[in-house]
Structure formats: structure tokens, C-alpha cells
CSV table of C-alpha atoms in Angstrom, one decimal:
chain,number,residue,atom,x,y,z
A,79,MET,CA,0.0,0.0,0.0
A,80,PRO,CA,1.6,3.3,-1.1
A,81,PHE,CA,2.3,5.8,1.7
A,82,LYS,CA,0.4,9.0,1.6
A,83,ARG,CA,2.5,12.1,1.4
A,84,VAL,CA,2.1,15.0,3.7
A,85,LYS,CA,1.5,18.4,2.2
A,86,GLY,CA,1.5,20.3,5.4
A,87,VAL,CA,1.0,20.2,9.1
A,88,GLY,CA,-0.5,23.0,11.2
A,89,VAL,CA,-1.0,23.5,14.9
A,90,ASP,CA,-2.9,26.2,16.8
A,91,LEU,CA,-3.7,26.9,20.4
A,92,ILE,CA,-6.1,29.4,22.0
A,93,SER,CA,-6.7,30.2,25.6
A,94,LEU,CA,-10.2,29.5,26.9
A,95,LYS,CA,-10.1,32.7,28.8
A,96,ARG,CA,-9.4,34.6,25.6
A,97,ALA,CA,-12.1,32.7,23.8
A,98,ARG,CA,-14.6,33.4,26.6
A,99,GLU,CA,-13.9,37.2,26.5
A,100,PHE,CA,-14.0,37.2,22.7
A,101,VAL,CA,-17.4,35.4,22.5
A,102,ALA,CA,-18.8,37.6,25.3
A,103,ARG,CA,-17.8,40.8,23.4
A,104,HIS,CA,-18.4,39.8,19.7
A,105,ARG,CA,-20.9,36.9,19.7
A,106,ASP,CA,-23.1,38.2,16.9
A,107,ARG,CA,-20.1,39.2,14.7
A,108,ILE,CA,-18.5,35.9,15.2
A,109,TYR,CA,-21.6,34.0,14.4
A,110,ASP,CA,-22.4,36.0,11.3
A,111,ARG,CA,-18.9,36.5,9.9
A,112,LEU,CA,-16.6,33.7,11.0
A,113,LEU,CA,-18.8,30.7,10.7
A,114,SER,CA,-19.6,29.0,7.4
A,115,PRO,CA,-23.3,28.6,6.4
A,116,SER,CA,-23.1,24.9,7.3
A,117,GLU,CA,-21.6,25.6,10.7
A,118,ARG,CA,-24.4,28.1,11.4
A,119,LYS,CA,-26.9,25.3,10.7
A,120,ASN,CA,-25.3,23.1,13.3
A,121,PHE,CA,-25.9,25.3,16.3
A,122,SER,CA,-27.7,28.5,17.1
A,123,ARG,CA,-26.2,31.9,18.0
A,124,LYS,CA,-26.9,31.4,21.7
A,125,ASN,CA,-25.2,28.0,21.6
A,126,LEU,CA,-21.9,29.6,20.5
A,127,THR,CA,-20.0,28.7,23.6
A,128,ALA,CA,-16.4,29.7,24.3
A,129,SER,CA,-15.3,26.0,24.0
A,130,ARG,CA,-17.2,25.6,20.6
A,131,PHE,CA,-15.6,28.8,19.3
A,132,ALA,CA,-12.1,27.8,20.5
A,133,ARG,CA,-12.4,24.5,18.7
A,134,LEU,CA,-13.6,26.1,15.4
A,135,PHE,CA,-11.0,28.8,15.6
A,136,SER,CA,-8.0,26.6,16.4
A,137,ALA,CA,-9.1,24.1,13.7
A,138,LYS,CA,-9.4,26.7,11.0
A,139,GLU,CA,-6.1,28.4,12.0
A,140,ALA,CA,-4.3,25.0,12.0
A,141,TYR,CA,-5.7,24.1,8.6
A,142,PHE,CA,-4.6,27.4,7.1
A,143,LYS,CA,-1.1,27.0,8.6
A,144,ALA,CA,-1.0,23.5,7.1
A,145,LEU,CA,-1.7,25.1,3.7
A,146,GLY,CA,1.3,27.4,4.3
A,147,GLY,CA,-0.8,30.6,4.6
A,148,GLU,CA,0.2,33.7,6.5
A,149,TRP,CA,-3.1,35.2,7.5
A,150,MET,CA,-6.4,34.3,6.0
A,151,GLY,CA,-8.3,37.4,6.8
A,152,VAL,CA,-11.7,37.6,8.4
A,153,GLU,CA,-13.2,36.4,5.1
A,154,GLY,CA,-11.0,33.3,5.2
A,155,PHE,CA,-12.5,31.9,8.4
A,156,ALA,CA,-16.1,31.8,7.0
A,157,GLN,CA,-14.7,30.0,3.9
A,158,MET,CA,-13.5,27.1,5.8
A,159,GLU,CA,-15.7,24.6,7.5
A,160,LEU,CA,-15.4,21.6,9.8
A,161,ALA,CA,-16.8,18.6,8.1
A,162,ALA,CA,-17.1,15.3,9.9
A,163,HIS,CA,-16.6,15.6,13.6
A,164,THR,CA,-16.5,12.5,15.9
A,165,GLY,CA,-15.1,12.9,19.3
A,166,ASP,CA,-11.9,14.9,19.0
A,167,ARG,CA,-11.3,14.1,15.4
A,168,PHE,CA,-12.5,16.2,12.4
A,169,HIS,CA,-12.1,16.8,8.8
A,170,ILE,CA,-11.8,20.4,7.5
A,171,GLY,CA,-12.1,21.8,4.1
A,172,SER,CA,-12.5,25.0,2.2
A,173,LEU,CA,-15.3,26.5,0.2
A,174,LYS,CA,-12.7,28.4,-1.8
A,175,ARG,CA,-11.7,26.5,-5.0
A,176,GLU,CA,-8.0,27.5,-4.9
A,177,TRP,CA,-7.7,26.0,-1.4
A,178,GLN,CA,-9.8,23.0,-2.2
A,179,ARG,CA,-7.2,22.0,-4.8
A,180,GLN,CA,-4.6,22.0,-2.0
A,181,GLY,CA,-6.5,19.4,-0.1
A,182,THR,CA,-8.7,18.8,2.9
A,183,GLY,CA,-7.3,18.4,6.3
A,184,GLU,CA,-7.6,15.7,8.9
A,185,GLY,CA,-7.3,16.9,12.5
A,186,CYS,CA,-7.8,16.4,16.1
A,187,PHE,CA,-8.4,18.6,19.1
A,188,PHE,CA,-6.4,18.6,22.3
A,189,GLU,CA,-7.3,20.6,25.4
A,190,ASN,CA,-6.9,21.1,29.1
A,191,GLU,CA,-8.8,23.4,31.5
A,192,ASP,CA,-7.0,26.5,30.1
A,193,TYR,CA,-6.4,25.9,26.4
A,194,VAL,CA,-7.9,24.4,23.4
A,195,GLY,CA,-5.7,23.4,20.4
A,196,ALA,CA,-6.0,21.7,17.1
A,197,GLN,CA,-3.6,19.9,14.8
A,198,VAL,CA,-4.2,19.3,11.1
A,199,ILE,CA,-2.5,17.3,8.5
A,200,VAL,CA,-3.2,18.0,4.8
A,201,TRP,CA,-2.3,15.2,2.5
A,202,LYS,CA,-1.1,15.5,-1.1
B,84,MET,CA,-9.4,64.9,13.4
B,85,GLU,CA,-6.3,62.8,13.0
B,86,GLN,CA,-5.5,63.2,16.7
B,87,GLU,CA,-9.0,62.3,17.6
B,88,ILE,CA,-8.8,59.2,15.4
B,89,PHE,CA,-5.4,58.3,16.8
B,90,SER,CA,-6.6,58.5,20.4
B,91,LYS,CA,-9.6,56.3,19.7
B,92,VAL,CA,-7.4,53.8,17.8
B,93,GLN,CA,-4.9,53.8,20.6
B,94,ALA,CA,-7.5,53.0,23.2
B,95,THR,CA,-9.0,50.3,21.0
B,96,LEU,CA,-5.7,48.6,20.4
B,97,ALA,CA,-4.7,48.9,24.0
B,98,ALA,CA,-7.9,47.0,25.0
B,99,ALA,CA,-7.6,44.4,22.3
B,100,LEU,CA,-3.9,43.7,22.8
B,101,GLY,CA,-3.6,44.1,26.5
B,102,VAL,CA,-0.8,46.7,26.2
B,103,ASP,CA,-0.4,50.2,27.6
B,104,ALA,CA,-1.8,52.9,25.4
B,105,ALA,CA,1.5,54.8,25.8
B,106,ASP,CA,3.3,52.0,24.0
B,107,ILE,CA,1.1,52.4,20.9
B,108,GLN,CA,2.5,55.0,18.5
B,109,PRO,CA,1.6,55.5,14.8
B,110,GLU,CA,4.8,53.7,13.7
B,111,SER,CA,4.1,50.7,16.0
B,112,ALA,CA,3.8,47.5,14.0
B,113,LEU,CA,0.9,45.4,15.3
B,114,VAL,CA,2.8,42.1,15.2
B,115,ARG,CA,6.4,43.0,15.8
B,116,ASP,CA,5.9,45.7,18.4
B,117,LEU,CA,2.5,45.0,19.9
B,118,GLY,CA,2.5,41.2,19.7
B,119,ALA,CA,-0.7,40.8,17.7
B,120,GLU,CA,-1.8,37.4,16.6
B,121,SER,CA,-4.5,36.2,14.3
B,122,ILE,CA,-7.4,36.4,16.8
B,123,ASP,CA,-6.2,39.9,17.7
B,124,PHE,CA,-6.6,41.1,14.1
B,125,ILE,CA,-10.2,40.0,14.2
B,126,ASP,CA,-10.7,41.5,17.6
B,127,ILE,CA,-9.3,44.8,16.4
B,128,ILE,CA,-11.6,44.9,13.3
B,129,PHE,CA,-14.7,44.1,15.4
B,130,ARG,CA,-13.7,46.7,18.1
B,131,LEU,CA,-13.0,49.4,15.5
B,132,GLU,CA,-16.4,48.8,14.0
B,133,LYS,CA,-18.0,49.4,17.4
B,134,ALA,CA,-15.8,52.4,18.3
B,135,PHE,CA,-16.3,54.2,15.0
B,136,ASP,CA,-19.8,52.9,14.2
B,137,ILE,CA,-18.8,51.5,10.8
B,138,LYS,CA,-18.8,48.2,9.1
B,139,ILE,CA,-15.4,47.1,7.8
B,140,PRO,CA,-16.1,44.9,4.8
B,141,SER,CA,-14.1,41.7,4.5
B,142,GLY,CA,-10.8,42.4,2.8
B,143,GLU,CA,-10.7,46.1,3.3
B,144,LEU,CA,-8.4,46.3,6.4
B,145,PHE,CA,-5.9,43.4,6.9
B,146,PRO,CA,-7.0,41.4,3.9
B,147,GLY,CA,-5.9,37.8,3.9
B,148,ASN,CA,-4.3,35.5,1.5
B,149,ILE,CA,-2.9,38.3,-0.6
B,150,PHE,CA,-0.3,36.4,-2.5
B,151,ASN,CA,-2.6,33.7,-4.0
B,152,ASP,CA,-0.9,33.7,-7.4
B,153,GLU,CA,2.6,32.3,-8.0
B,154,ARG,CA,3.5,35.4,-10.0
B,155,PHE,CA,3.4,37.5,-6.9
B,156,VAL,CA,6.1,35.7,-4.9
B,157,LYS,CA,9.5,34.2,-5.9
B,158,ASP,CA,12.0,32.8,-3.5
B,159,GLY,CA,10.2,34.3,-0.6
B,160,ARG,CA,10.3,37.8,-2.1
B,161,VAL,CA,7.3,39.7,-3.5
B,162,THR,CA,7.7,40.4,-7.2
B,163,ALA,CA,6.9,43.6,-9.0
B,164,GLU,CA,3.5,42.1,-9.9
B,165,GLY,CA,3.0,41.2,-6.3
B,166,LEU,CA,3.8,44.8,-5.2
B,167,ALA,CA,1.2,46.1,-7.7
B,168,GLU,CA,-1.3,43.6,-6.2
B,169,LEU,CA,-0.4,44.8,-2.8
B,170,ARG,CA,-1.0,48.4,-3.7
B,171,ALA,CA,-4.4,47.5,-5.1
B,172,ARG,CA,-5.5,45.2,-2.3
B,173,VAL,CA,-4.0,47.1,0.7
B,174,PRO,CA,-3.9,50.8,-0.3
B,175,TYR,CA,-3.3,52.0,3.2
B,176,LEU,CA,-0.1,50.0,3.6
B,177,ASP,CA,3.3,51.7,3.1
B,178,VAL,CA,4.2,49.7,0.0
B,179,ASP,CA,7.1,52.0,-0.9
B,180,ALA,CA,8.8,51.2,2.4
B,181,PHE,CA,8.1,47.5,2.1
B,182,SER,CA,9.3,47.4,-1.5
B,183,ARG,CA,12.9,48.3,-0.3
B,184,ASP,CA,13.2,44.8,1.0
B,185,PRO,CA,10.0,42.9,0.0
B,186,GLN,CA,10.3,39.7,1.9
B,187,VAL,CA,7.0,38.0,2.4
B,188,SER,CA,7.9,37.1,5.9
B,189,LYS,CA,8.4,40.7,6.8
B,190,LEU,CA,5.1,42.0,5.4
B,191,SER,CA,3.4,41.9,8.8
B,192,ASP,CA,5.9,44.5,10.0
B,193,TYR,CA,4.2,47.0,7.8
B,194,PHE,CA,0.7,46.4,9.3
B,195,THR,CA,1.1,49.4,11.6
B,196,VAL,CA,-1.1,51.7,13.7
B,197,GLN,CA,-0.6,54.4,11.0
B,198,MET,CA,-2.1,52.0,8.4
B,199,VAL,CA,-5.2,51.7,10.6
B,200,ILE,CA,-5.4,55.5,11.0
B,201,ARG,CA,-5.1,56.1,7.3
B,202,TYR,CA,-7.9,53.6,6.6
B,203,LEU,CA,-10.2,55.1,9.2
B,204,GLN,CA,-9.5,58.7,7.9
B,205,ASP,CA,-10.5,57.6,4.4
B,206,ARG,CA,-13.5,55.7,5.5
B,207,LEU,CA,-14.9,58.4,7.8
B,208,ALA,CA,-14.3,61.0,5.1
B,209,LYS,CA,-16.2,58.9,2.6
B,210,ASN,CA,-19.0,58.3,5.0
B,211,ALA,CA,-19.3,62.0,5.7
B,212,LYS,CA,-19.6,62.8,2.0
B,213,ALA,CA,-22.3,60.1,1.4
């Protein structure tokens, strides 16, 4: 069986305290502008918890880093979405064609009481 | 007007980045001098919207994924075409200064407080005319 080749690896970490403050201050803007349409279908605005946001944010950041990007812009966040999500594992892909060509990511979350992180591998 | 905008920007950045307002000067680079990370850029945009009662459309301030074409970057340096793209996409950036040593890795050094002020001056002037 041929080995898969790694295109990129990305890791990101966010403090839950920061996530909590961010959601408290910008809940509506986060929901309307950082979530993809499918993600908004998965939970309501009031169910946007700090933990949920931290997972979404760290996964998207990790995926973009795996693609070799510098900064995706606010618009970039809404153009990525978590696909399958079982337990701590997820798939993440892009709604943007040029990123789709680079591949989807497989990832997992890691966390403790203070931080949430995600690591993503993008395969060639 | 510029001083008024600067004072408000200073207060906004101080709150977003958890730094002293006195450490925030027009020439301060958001990443290099003030320690901004990705989430901070989003926080700054959202806070500026509230502070100035405006909506900052995606891609207008701190646009992402600027060099999405292989013509724009070669060996880690932004090409002439890439600089033209930069001028078009980020008109408030000091591209002349960046072009003296246009390394992609150093672009974030030019995301400065002054860039934010220039953007807001222009936006507020346009809003006033409308």
C-alpha cells in the first residue's frame, strides 16, 4: 500500500479565557462572519460557547497553517468549515476553490482546562 | 481629526492587545511591536467597528491570502507584480517602504497603527460625503 505524502501540518492553540472574552464581546459578529453557512446550521447563535468557538477557531487556524498561509483574513474563516466531527477528530475543508485544490485536512483537538488546540494534516 | 482618530485607535488597540496605550504609537507594528496574533486582528476589526460605528467589509483592512498567485512571490520575495497587487489590495499599507526589502515574511511589520489610522480617515471622510 503506497504511503500518503504530507503536504503540510498545522497546529494552533487558543486560551479558553481569551475565547470566553472574545465570545462575550463579539458573539453576533463571530456567528455572522466567522462561521460558514453549514456551521451556522449546526448550532444557534446562543449556543456559540467559548469552547465551541475555541475549537472552530483553532481548527481553522491550524488548517490554514498546514496550507502554508500567513493570514487568511476575516473572510477566510467563513470560507473554511469543519466537516465530519467525531469525538476529538475532524475533517476540515475549504469553500474556496483554490484552497480545495490543495487538499482537505484531517485533524484532532487537544485541550486542558486552560487551552484548546488543534492539529491538522493536509495530504497530497 | 487625525489626533481624535489616533486617540480612539490607541484606546481600542490597548484594550484588544492588553498593552499600555502609551506603547502604541503611529509607527508601531501590530505584530512585531505589539504582539498581535490572528485572533487579535479579528478582535481589532470588530472593536474598531463598534468604536467608529462603521462596518469594515471583508478584505478592506488586513486582507488575507494576498499572494494567492505564484506570479506574486518568488523565492520568498514579492515580485513587481506582487507589489502592484499589494497596492491594489491594501492601499493603506506603506508599500514603498516595504518594496525596499520585499520579503513575504516581513510583510506583517508594515501592518502598523498608521495604516489603521489612514484607513479610518479615508472611511470616515467617505461616510461624511455620502
